[in-house]
Coordinates of C-alpha atoms in Angstrom, one line a residue:
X1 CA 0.0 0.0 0.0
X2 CA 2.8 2.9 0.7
X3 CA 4.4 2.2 -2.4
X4 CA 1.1 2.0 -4.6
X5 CA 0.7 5.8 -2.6
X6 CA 4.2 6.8 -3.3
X7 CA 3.5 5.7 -6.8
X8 CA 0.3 7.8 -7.0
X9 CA 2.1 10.8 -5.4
X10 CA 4.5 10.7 -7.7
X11 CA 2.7 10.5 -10.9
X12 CA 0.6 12.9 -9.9
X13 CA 3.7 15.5 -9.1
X14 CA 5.0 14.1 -12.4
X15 CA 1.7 15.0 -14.4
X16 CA 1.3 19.2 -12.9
X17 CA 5.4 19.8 -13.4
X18 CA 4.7 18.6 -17.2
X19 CA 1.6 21.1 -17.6
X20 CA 3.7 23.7 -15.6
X21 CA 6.6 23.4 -18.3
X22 CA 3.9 23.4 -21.0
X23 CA 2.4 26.7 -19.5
X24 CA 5.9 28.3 -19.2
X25 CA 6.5 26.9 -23.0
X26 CA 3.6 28.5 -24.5
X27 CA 4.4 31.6 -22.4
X28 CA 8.3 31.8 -23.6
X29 CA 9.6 33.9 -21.1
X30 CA 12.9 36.0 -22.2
X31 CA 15.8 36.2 -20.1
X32 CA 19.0 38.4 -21.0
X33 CA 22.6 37.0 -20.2
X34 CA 25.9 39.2 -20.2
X35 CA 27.4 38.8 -23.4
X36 CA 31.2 40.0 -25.2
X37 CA 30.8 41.6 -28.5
X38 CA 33.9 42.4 -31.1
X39 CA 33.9 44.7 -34.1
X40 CA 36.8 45.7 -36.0
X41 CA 37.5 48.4 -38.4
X42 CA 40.2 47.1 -40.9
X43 CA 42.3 50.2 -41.7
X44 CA 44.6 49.6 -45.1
X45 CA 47.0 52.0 -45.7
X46 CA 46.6 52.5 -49.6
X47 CA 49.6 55.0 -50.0
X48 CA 52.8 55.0 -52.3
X49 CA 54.7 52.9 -50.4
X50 CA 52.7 50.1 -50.0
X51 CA 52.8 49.4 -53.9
X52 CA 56.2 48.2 -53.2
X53 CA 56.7 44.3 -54.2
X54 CA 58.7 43.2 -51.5
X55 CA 56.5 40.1 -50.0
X56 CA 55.9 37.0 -51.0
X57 CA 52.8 35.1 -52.4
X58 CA 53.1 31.2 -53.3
X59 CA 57.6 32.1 -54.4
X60 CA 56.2 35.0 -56.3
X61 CA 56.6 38.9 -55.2
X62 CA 53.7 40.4 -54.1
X63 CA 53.1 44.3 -53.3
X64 CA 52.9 45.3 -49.4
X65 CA 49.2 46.3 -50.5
X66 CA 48.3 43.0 -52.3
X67 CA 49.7 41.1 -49.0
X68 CA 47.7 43.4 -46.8
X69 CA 44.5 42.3 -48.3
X70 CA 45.5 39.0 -48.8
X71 CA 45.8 39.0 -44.8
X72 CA 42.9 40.7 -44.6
X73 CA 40.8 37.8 -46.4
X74 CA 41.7 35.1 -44.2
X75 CA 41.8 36.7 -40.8
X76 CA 38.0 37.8 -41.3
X77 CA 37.3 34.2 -42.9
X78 CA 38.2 33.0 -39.1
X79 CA 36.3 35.4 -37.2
X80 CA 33.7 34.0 -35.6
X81 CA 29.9 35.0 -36.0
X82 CA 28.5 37.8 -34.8
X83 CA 31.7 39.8 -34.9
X84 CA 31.0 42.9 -36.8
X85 CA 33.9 44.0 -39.5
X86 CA 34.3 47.5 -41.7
X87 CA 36.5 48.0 -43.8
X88 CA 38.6 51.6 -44.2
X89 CA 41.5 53.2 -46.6
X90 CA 44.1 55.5 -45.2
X91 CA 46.4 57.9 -47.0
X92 CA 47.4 61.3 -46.6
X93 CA 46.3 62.0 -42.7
X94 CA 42.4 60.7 -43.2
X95 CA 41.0 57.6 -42.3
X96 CA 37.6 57.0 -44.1
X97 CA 35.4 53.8 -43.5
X98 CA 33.5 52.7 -47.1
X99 CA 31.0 51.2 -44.3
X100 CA 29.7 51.1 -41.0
X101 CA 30.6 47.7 -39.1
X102 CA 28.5 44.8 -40.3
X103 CA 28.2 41.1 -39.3
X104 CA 30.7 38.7 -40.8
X105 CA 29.3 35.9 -41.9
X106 CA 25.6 37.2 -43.4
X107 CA 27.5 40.2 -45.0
X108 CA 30.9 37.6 -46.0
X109 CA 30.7 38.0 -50.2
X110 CA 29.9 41.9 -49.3
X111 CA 33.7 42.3 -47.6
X112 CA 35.4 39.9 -49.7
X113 CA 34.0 41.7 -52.3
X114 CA 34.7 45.4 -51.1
X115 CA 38.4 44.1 -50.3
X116 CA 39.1 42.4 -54.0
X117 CA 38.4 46.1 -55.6
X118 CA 41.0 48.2 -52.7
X119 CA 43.7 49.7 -55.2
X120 CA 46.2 52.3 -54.6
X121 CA 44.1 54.6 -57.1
X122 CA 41.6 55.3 -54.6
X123 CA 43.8 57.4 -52.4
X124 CA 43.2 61.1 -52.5
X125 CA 46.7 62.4 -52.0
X126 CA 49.9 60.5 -52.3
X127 CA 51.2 61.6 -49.1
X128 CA 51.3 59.7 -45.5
X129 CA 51.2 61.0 -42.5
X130 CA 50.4 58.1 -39.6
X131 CA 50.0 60.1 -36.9
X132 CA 47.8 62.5 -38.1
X133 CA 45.7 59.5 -39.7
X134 CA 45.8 58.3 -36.2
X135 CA 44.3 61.5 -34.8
X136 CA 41.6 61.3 -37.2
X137 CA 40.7 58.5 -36.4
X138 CA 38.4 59.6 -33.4
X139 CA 36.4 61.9 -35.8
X140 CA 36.1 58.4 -38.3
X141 CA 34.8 56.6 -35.6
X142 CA 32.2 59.1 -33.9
X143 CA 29.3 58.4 -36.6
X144 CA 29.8 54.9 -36.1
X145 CA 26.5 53.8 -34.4
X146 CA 28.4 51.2 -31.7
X147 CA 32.3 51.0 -30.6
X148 CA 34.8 49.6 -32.9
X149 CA 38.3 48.6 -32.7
X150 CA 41.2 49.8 -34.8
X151 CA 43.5 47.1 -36.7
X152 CA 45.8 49.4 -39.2
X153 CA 47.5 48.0 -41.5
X154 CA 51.0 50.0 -42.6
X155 CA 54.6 50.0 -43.6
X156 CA 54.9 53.1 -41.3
X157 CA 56.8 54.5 -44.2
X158 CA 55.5 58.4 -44.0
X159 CA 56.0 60.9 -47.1
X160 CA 57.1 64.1 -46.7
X161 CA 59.3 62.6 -43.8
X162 CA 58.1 63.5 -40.5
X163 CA 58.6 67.1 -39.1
X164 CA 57.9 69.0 -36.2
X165 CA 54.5 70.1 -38.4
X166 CA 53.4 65.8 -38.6
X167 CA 54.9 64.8 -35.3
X168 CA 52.1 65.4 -33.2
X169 CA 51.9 64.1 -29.9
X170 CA 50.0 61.0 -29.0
X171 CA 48.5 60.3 -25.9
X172 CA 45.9 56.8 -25.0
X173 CA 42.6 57.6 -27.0
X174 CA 39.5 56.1 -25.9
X175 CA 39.4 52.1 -27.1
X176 CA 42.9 52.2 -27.9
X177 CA 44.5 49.9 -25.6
X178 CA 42.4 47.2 -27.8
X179 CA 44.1 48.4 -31.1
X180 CA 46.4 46.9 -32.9
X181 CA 49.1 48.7 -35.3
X182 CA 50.1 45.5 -38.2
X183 CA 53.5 46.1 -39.6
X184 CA 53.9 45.2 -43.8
X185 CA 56.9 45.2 -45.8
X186 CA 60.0 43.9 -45.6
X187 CA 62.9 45.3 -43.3
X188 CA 65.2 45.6 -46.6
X189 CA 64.7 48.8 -48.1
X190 CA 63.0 48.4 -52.0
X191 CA 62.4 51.3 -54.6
X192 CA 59.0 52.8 -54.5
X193 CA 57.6 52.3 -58.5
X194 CA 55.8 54.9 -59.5
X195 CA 52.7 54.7 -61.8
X196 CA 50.6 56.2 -64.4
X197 CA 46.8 56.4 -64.5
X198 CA 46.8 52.9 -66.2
X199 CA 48.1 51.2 -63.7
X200 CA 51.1 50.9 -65.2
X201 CA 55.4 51.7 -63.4
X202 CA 56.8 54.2 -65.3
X203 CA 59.8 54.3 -62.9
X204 CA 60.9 54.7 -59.7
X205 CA 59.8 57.6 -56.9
X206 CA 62.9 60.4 -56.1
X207 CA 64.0 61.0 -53.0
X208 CA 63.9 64.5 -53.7
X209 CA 60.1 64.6 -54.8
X210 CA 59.1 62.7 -51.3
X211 CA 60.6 65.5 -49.5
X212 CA 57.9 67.4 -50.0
X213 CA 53.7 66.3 -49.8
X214 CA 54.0 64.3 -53.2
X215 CA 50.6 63.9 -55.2
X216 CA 49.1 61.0 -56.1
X217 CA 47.8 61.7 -59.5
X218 CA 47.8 65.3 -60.1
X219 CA 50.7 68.1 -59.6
X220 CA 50.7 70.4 -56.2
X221 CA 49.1 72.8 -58.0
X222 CA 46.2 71.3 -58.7
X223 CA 45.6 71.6 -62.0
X224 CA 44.8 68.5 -63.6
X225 CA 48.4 68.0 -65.4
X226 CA 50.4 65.0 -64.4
X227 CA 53.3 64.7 -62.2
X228 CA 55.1 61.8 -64.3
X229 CA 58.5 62.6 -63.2
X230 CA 60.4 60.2 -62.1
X231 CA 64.7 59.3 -60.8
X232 CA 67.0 59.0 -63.3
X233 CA 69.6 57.6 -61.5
X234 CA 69.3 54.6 -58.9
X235 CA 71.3 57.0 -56.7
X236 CA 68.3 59.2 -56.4
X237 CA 66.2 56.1 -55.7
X238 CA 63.8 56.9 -52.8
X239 CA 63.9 53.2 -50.6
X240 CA 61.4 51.9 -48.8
X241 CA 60.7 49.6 -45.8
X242 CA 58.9 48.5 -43.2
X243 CA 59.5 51.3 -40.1
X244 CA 58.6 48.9 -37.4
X245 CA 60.5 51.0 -34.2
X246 CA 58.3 53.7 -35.4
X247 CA 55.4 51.6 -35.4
X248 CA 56.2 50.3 -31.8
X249 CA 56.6 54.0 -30.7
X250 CA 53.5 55.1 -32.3
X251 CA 51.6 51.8 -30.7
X252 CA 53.2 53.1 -27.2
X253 CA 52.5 56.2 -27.4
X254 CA 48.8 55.4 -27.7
X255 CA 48.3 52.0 -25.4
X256 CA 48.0 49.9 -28.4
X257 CA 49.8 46.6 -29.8
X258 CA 51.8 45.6 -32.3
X259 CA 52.4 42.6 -34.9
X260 CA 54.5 42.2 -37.6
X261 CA 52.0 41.0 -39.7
X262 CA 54.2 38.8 -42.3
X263 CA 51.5 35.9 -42.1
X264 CA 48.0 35.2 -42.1
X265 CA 48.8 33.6 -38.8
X266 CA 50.6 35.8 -37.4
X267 CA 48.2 38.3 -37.7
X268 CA 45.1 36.5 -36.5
X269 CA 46.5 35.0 -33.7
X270 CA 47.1 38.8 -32.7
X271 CA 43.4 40.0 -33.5
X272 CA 42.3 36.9 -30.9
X273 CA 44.2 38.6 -28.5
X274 CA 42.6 41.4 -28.8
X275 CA 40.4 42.8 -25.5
X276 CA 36.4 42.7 -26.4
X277 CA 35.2 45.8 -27.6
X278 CA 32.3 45.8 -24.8
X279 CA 30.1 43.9 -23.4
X280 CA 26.3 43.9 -24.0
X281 CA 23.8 41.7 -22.8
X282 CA 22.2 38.9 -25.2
X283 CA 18.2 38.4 -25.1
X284 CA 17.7 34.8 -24.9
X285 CA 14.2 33.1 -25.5
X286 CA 13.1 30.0 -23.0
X287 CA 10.4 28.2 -24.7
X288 CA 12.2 25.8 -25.7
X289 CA 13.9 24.4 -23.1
X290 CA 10.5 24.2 -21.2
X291 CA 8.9 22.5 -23.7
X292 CA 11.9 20.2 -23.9
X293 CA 11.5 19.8 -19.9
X294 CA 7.5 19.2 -20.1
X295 CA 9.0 15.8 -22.9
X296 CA 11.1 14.9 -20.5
X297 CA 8.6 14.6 -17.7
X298 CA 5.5 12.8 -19.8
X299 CA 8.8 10.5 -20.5
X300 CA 9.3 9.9 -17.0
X301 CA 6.0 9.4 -16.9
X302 CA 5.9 6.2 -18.6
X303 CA 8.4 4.8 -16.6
X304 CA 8.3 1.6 -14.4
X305 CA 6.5 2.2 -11.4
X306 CA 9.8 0.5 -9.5
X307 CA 12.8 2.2 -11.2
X308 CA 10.4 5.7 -10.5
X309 CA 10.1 4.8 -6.4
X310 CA 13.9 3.9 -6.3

């Protein structure tokens, strides 16, 4: 007799937590749990300097540039879901997004896309100032409708050379302790080619013209003609490479990090490093796992009266 009334206790106990979980199922009740969150903006430097063919692709030379986005495409491949990614150019002093952050794996063909068609013809002047770039890049990231992180990509290589005009002072912005300052190029210095509106290396970048703000496709003056001169002599030669004790005094100066980004691994192994951007707090619906619950419970239902008891 007590166990048939242990067994009828039980069922019935059994019976009102399986309409209970039911009730809360059909009710789905939303809870919110503390969440990270990551967005990036991908800064490529687009200047001069970076046309420079001094990496490698597969034995074959590869421009600075071409190797930036290269790295670019299979560091964002590995990002996880959810992170969000823009992508931005810098030359002269500006930093300017082509989009607000947007979420990496519904929007992948979007940034692959956006990165196969980054050429040094989009820059605006054909000078390269990284500090002032950096300053700007609070005003870039204002409009931005949630936090983002920096991850620049540069040779460090600055035209006209820096001066007491460009060497500004930096201090910790806010966010930048989660930056990250990639270093491209080689540490051998390389001629700078020079190129028409085509596409196409008509020579070799002087010395003498990066000693003042050269232009990218048009004169100083402005007026439409084309600056096509070039060195003569391999003398005159202006030589490139990767400034990377500037680039770990810049990254200093500001509370950021610093990779040499030579690999795809080497630079993704540096984003994961990275701090979170922020934390938000994730809205979770709990239908399911009631209904799930009320299963288990008609389940248990069914069970042997004996293995129920024990």
């Amino acid at each position: 007799m007590k166990a048939m009334h242990l067994y009828l206790v039980s069922k019935g106990i059994y019976l009102a937590l399986a309409i209970s979980a039911l009730l809360m199922a059909i009710y789905n009740p939303e809870i919110s749990i503390p969440r990270e969150f990551r967005h990036y903006v991908f800064v490529v430097d687009i200047s001069q300097s970076m046309n420079v063919e001094d990496m490698r692709l597969h034995e074959q030379p590869i421009s600075r540039l071409n190797h930036s986005l290269k790295l670019l495409n299979a560091t964002i491949r590995h990002l996880p879901c959810e992170t969000k990614v823009s992508v931005a150019l810098f030359s002269h002093a500006e930093i300017v997004p082509l989009y607000v952050p947007i979420e990496v794996c519904d929007n992948f063909s979007v940034i692959q896309d956006s990165l196969s068609h980054i050429e040094w013809r989009m820059a605006w002047r054909g000078s390269s100032h990284i500090r002032l770039g950096l300053l700007d890049v609070s005003r870039m990231l204002l409009p931005l409708p949630e936090p983002a992180q920096i991850i620049f990509l540069t040779d460090g290589d600055e035209a006209a050379p820096i001066n007491a005009v460009t060497k500004v002072d930096l201090a910790p912005m806010p966010g930048s302790s989660g930056w990250l300052l990639a270093g491209v190029g080689a540490m051998t210095p390389s001629p700078v080619p020079k190129f028409n509106s085509k596409d196409q290396v008509i020579g070799y970048w002087s010395q003498y013209a990066t000693k003042i703000e050269p232009s990218q496709i048009v004169n100083e003056d402005s007026v439409g003609k084309r600056d096509d001169s070039i060195a003569t002599d391999p003398r005159e030669y202006y030589l490139s490479s990767l400034q990377e004790e500037y680039l770990k005094e810049v990254s200093k100066e500001i509370g950021a990090n610093y990779v040499r980004a030579d690999t795809s691994e080497h630079l993704q192994d540096a984003v994961s490093k990275l701090p979170p951007t922020g934390y938000d707090r994730s809205p979770i619906n709990t239908g399911g796992i009631f209904a799930m619950i009320a299963g288990l419970l008609v389940v248990a239902e069914y069970l042997p009266c004996s293995q129920r008891i024990a």
